[in-house]
PDB file of C-alpha atoms in Angstrom:
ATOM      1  CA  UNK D 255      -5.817  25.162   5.793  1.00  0.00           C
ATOM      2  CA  UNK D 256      -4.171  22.252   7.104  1.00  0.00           C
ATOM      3  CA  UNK D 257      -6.249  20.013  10.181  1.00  0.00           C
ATOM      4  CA  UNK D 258      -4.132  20.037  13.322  1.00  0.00           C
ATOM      5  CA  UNK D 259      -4.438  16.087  13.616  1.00  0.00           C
ATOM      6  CA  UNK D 260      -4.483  12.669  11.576  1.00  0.00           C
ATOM      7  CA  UNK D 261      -7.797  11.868  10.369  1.00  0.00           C
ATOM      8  CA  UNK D 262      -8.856   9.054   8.100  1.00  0.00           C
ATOM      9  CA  UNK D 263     -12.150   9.292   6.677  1.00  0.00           C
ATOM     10  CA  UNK D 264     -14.761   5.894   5.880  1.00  0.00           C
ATOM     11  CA  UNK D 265     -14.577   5.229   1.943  1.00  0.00           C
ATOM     12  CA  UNK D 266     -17.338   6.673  -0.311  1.00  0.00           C
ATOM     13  CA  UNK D 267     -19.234   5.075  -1.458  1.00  0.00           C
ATOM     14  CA  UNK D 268     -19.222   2.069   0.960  1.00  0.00           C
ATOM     15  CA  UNK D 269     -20.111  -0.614  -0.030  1.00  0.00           C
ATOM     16  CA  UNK D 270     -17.647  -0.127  -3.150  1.00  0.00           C
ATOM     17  CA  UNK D 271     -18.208  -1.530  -6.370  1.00  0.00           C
ATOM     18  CA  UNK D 272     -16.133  -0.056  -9.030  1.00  0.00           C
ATOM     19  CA  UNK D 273     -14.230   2.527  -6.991  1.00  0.00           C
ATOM     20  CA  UNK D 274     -14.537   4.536  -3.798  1.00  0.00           C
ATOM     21  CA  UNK D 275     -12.496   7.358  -2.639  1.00  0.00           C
ATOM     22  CA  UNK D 276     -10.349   7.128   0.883  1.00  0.00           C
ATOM     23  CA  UNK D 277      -9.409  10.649   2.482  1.00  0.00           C
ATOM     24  CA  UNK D 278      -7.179  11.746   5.248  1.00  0.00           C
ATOM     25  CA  UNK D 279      -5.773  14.705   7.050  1.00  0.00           C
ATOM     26  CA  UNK D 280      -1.630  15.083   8.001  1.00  0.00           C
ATOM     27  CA  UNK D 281      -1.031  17.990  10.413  1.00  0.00           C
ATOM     28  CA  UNK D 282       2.477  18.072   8.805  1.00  0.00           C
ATOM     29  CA  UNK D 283       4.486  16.364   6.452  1.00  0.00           C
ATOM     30  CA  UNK D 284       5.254  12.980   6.846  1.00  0.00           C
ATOM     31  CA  UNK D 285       6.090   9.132   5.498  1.00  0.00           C
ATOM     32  CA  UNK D 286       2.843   8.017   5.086  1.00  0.00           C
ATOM     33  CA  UNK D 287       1.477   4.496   3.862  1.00  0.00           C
ATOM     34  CA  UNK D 288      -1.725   3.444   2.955  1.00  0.00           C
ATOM     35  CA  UNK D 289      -3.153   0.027   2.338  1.00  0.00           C
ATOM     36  CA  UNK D 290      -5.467  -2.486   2.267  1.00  0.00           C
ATOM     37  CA  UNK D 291      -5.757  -5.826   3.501  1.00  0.00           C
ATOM     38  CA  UNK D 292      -8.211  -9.295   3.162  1.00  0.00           C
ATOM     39  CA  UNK D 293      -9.682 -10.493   6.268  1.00  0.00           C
ATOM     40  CA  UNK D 294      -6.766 -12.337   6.326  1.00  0.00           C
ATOM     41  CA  UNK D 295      -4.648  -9.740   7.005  1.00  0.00           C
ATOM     42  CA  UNK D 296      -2.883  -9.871   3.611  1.00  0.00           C
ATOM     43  CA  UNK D 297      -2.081  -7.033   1.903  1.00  0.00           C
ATOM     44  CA  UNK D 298      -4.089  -6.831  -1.337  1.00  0.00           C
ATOM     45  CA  UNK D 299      -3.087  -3.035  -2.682  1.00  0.00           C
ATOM     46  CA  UNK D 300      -0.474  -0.292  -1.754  1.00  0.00           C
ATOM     47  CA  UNK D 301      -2.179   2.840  -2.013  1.00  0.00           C
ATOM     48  CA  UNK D 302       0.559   5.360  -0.724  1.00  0.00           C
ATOM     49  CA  UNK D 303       3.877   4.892   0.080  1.00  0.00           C
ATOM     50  CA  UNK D 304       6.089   7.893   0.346  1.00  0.00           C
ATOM     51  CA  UNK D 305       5.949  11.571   1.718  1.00  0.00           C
ATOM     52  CA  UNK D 306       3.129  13.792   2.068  1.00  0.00           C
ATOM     53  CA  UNK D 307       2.289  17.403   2.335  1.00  0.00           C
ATOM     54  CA  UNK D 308       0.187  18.539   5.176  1.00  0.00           C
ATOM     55  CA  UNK D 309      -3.225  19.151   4.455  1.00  0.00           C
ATOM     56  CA  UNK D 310      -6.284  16.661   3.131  1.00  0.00           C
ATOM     57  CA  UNK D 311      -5.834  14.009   0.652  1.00  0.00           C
ATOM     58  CA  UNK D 312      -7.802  11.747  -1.327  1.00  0.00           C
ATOM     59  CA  UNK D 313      -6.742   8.527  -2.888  1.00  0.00           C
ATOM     60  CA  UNK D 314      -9.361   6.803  -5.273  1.00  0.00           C
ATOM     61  CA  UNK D 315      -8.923   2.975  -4.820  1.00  0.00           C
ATOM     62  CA  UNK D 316     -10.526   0.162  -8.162  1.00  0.00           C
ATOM     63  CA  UNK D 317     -12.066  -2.306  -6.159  1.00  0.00           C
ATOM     64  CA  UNK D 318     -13.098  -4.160  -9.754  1.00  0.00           C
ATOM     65  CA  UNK D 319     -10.305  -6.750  -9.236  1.00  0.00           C
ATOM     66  CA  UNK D 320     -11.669  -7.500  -5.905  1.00  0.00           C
ATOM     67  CA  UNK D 321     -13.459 -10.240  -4.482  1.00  0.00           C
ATOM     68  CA  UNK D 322     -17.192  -9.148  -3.009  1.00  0.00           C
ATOM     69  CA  UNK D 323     -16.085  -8.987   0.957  1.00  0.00           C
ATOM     70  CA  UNK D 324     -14.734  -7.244   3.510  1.00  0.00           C
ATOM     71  CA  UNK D 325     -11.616  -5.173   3.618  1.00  0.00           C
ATOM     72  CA  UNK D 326      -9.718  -3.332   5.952  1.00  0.00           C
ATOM     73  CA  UNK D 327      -7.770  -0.215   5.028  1.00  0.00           C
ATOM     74  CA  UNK D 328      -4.510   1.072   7.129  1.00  0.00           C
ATOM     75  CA  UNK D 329      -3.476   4.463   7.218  1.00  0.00           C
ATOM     76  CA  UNK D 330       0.283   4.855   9.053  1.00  0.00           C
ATOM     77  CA  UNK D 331       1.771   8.285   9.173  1.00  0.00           C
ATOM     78  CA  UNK D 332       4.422   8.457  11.496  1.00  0.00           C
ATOM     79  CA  UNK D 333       3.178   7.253  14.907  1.00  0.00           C
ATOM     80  CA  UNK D 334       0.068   7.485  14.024  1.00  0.00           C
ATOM     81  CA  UNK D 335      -1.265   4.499  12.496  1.00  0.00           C
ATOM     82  CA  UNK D 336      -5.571   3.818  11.842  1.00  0.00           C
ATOM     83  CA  UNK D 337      -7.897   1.160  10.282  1.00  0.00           C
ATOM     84  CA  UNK D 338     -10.917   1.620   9.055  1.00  0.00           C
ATOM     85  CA  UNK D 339     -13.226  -1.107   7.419  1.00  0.00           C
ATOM     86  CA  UNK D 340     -15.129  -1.690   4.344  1.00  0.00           C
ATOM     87  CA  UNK D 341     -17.167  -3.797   2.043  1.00  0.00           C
ATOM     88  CA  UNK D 342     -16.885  -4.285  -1.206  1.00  0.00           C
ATOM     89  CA  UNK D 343     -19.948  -5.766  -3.595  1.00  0.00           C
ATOM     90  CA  UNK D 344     -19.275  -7.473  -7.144  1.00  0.00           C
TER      91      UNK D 344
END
């Protein structure tokens, strides 16, 4: 059944080295973007862009053409709109 709020979920496994899966709950459907960013705050992958079904997603991110570091990932869904951080390890 679908989560009556946003939720975004820390990466597994974090620290990433190959991959790690992002998840996240819509309470309806909506525009929704995901991304992630450098310390910098440049974007360095699009990971959704478009609409989404309510419910839980994943999205499996390759970190392998990543520097080791740290990383921020953004998920905005309407007005809702939530970082989370992680690390990844080459």
């Amino acid at each position: 059944s679908a989560g009556t709020e946003h939720t975004l979920s820390k990466n597994v496994p974090n620290p990433a080295r190959r991959s790690t899966a992002i998840r996240f709950t819509l309470p309806s459907a909506t525009e929704v973007t995901l991304a992630v960013f450098n310390v910098l705050g440049q974007k360095v992958a699009t990971l959704v862009d478009g609409r989404k079904a309510p419910g839980s997603h994943r999205v499996q991110l390759d970190v392998s053409g990543l520097s080791s570091g740290v990383y921020f990932y953004r998920l905005d869904a309407g007005p809702f709109s939530k970082s989370r951080k992680m690390t990844v390890v080459q």
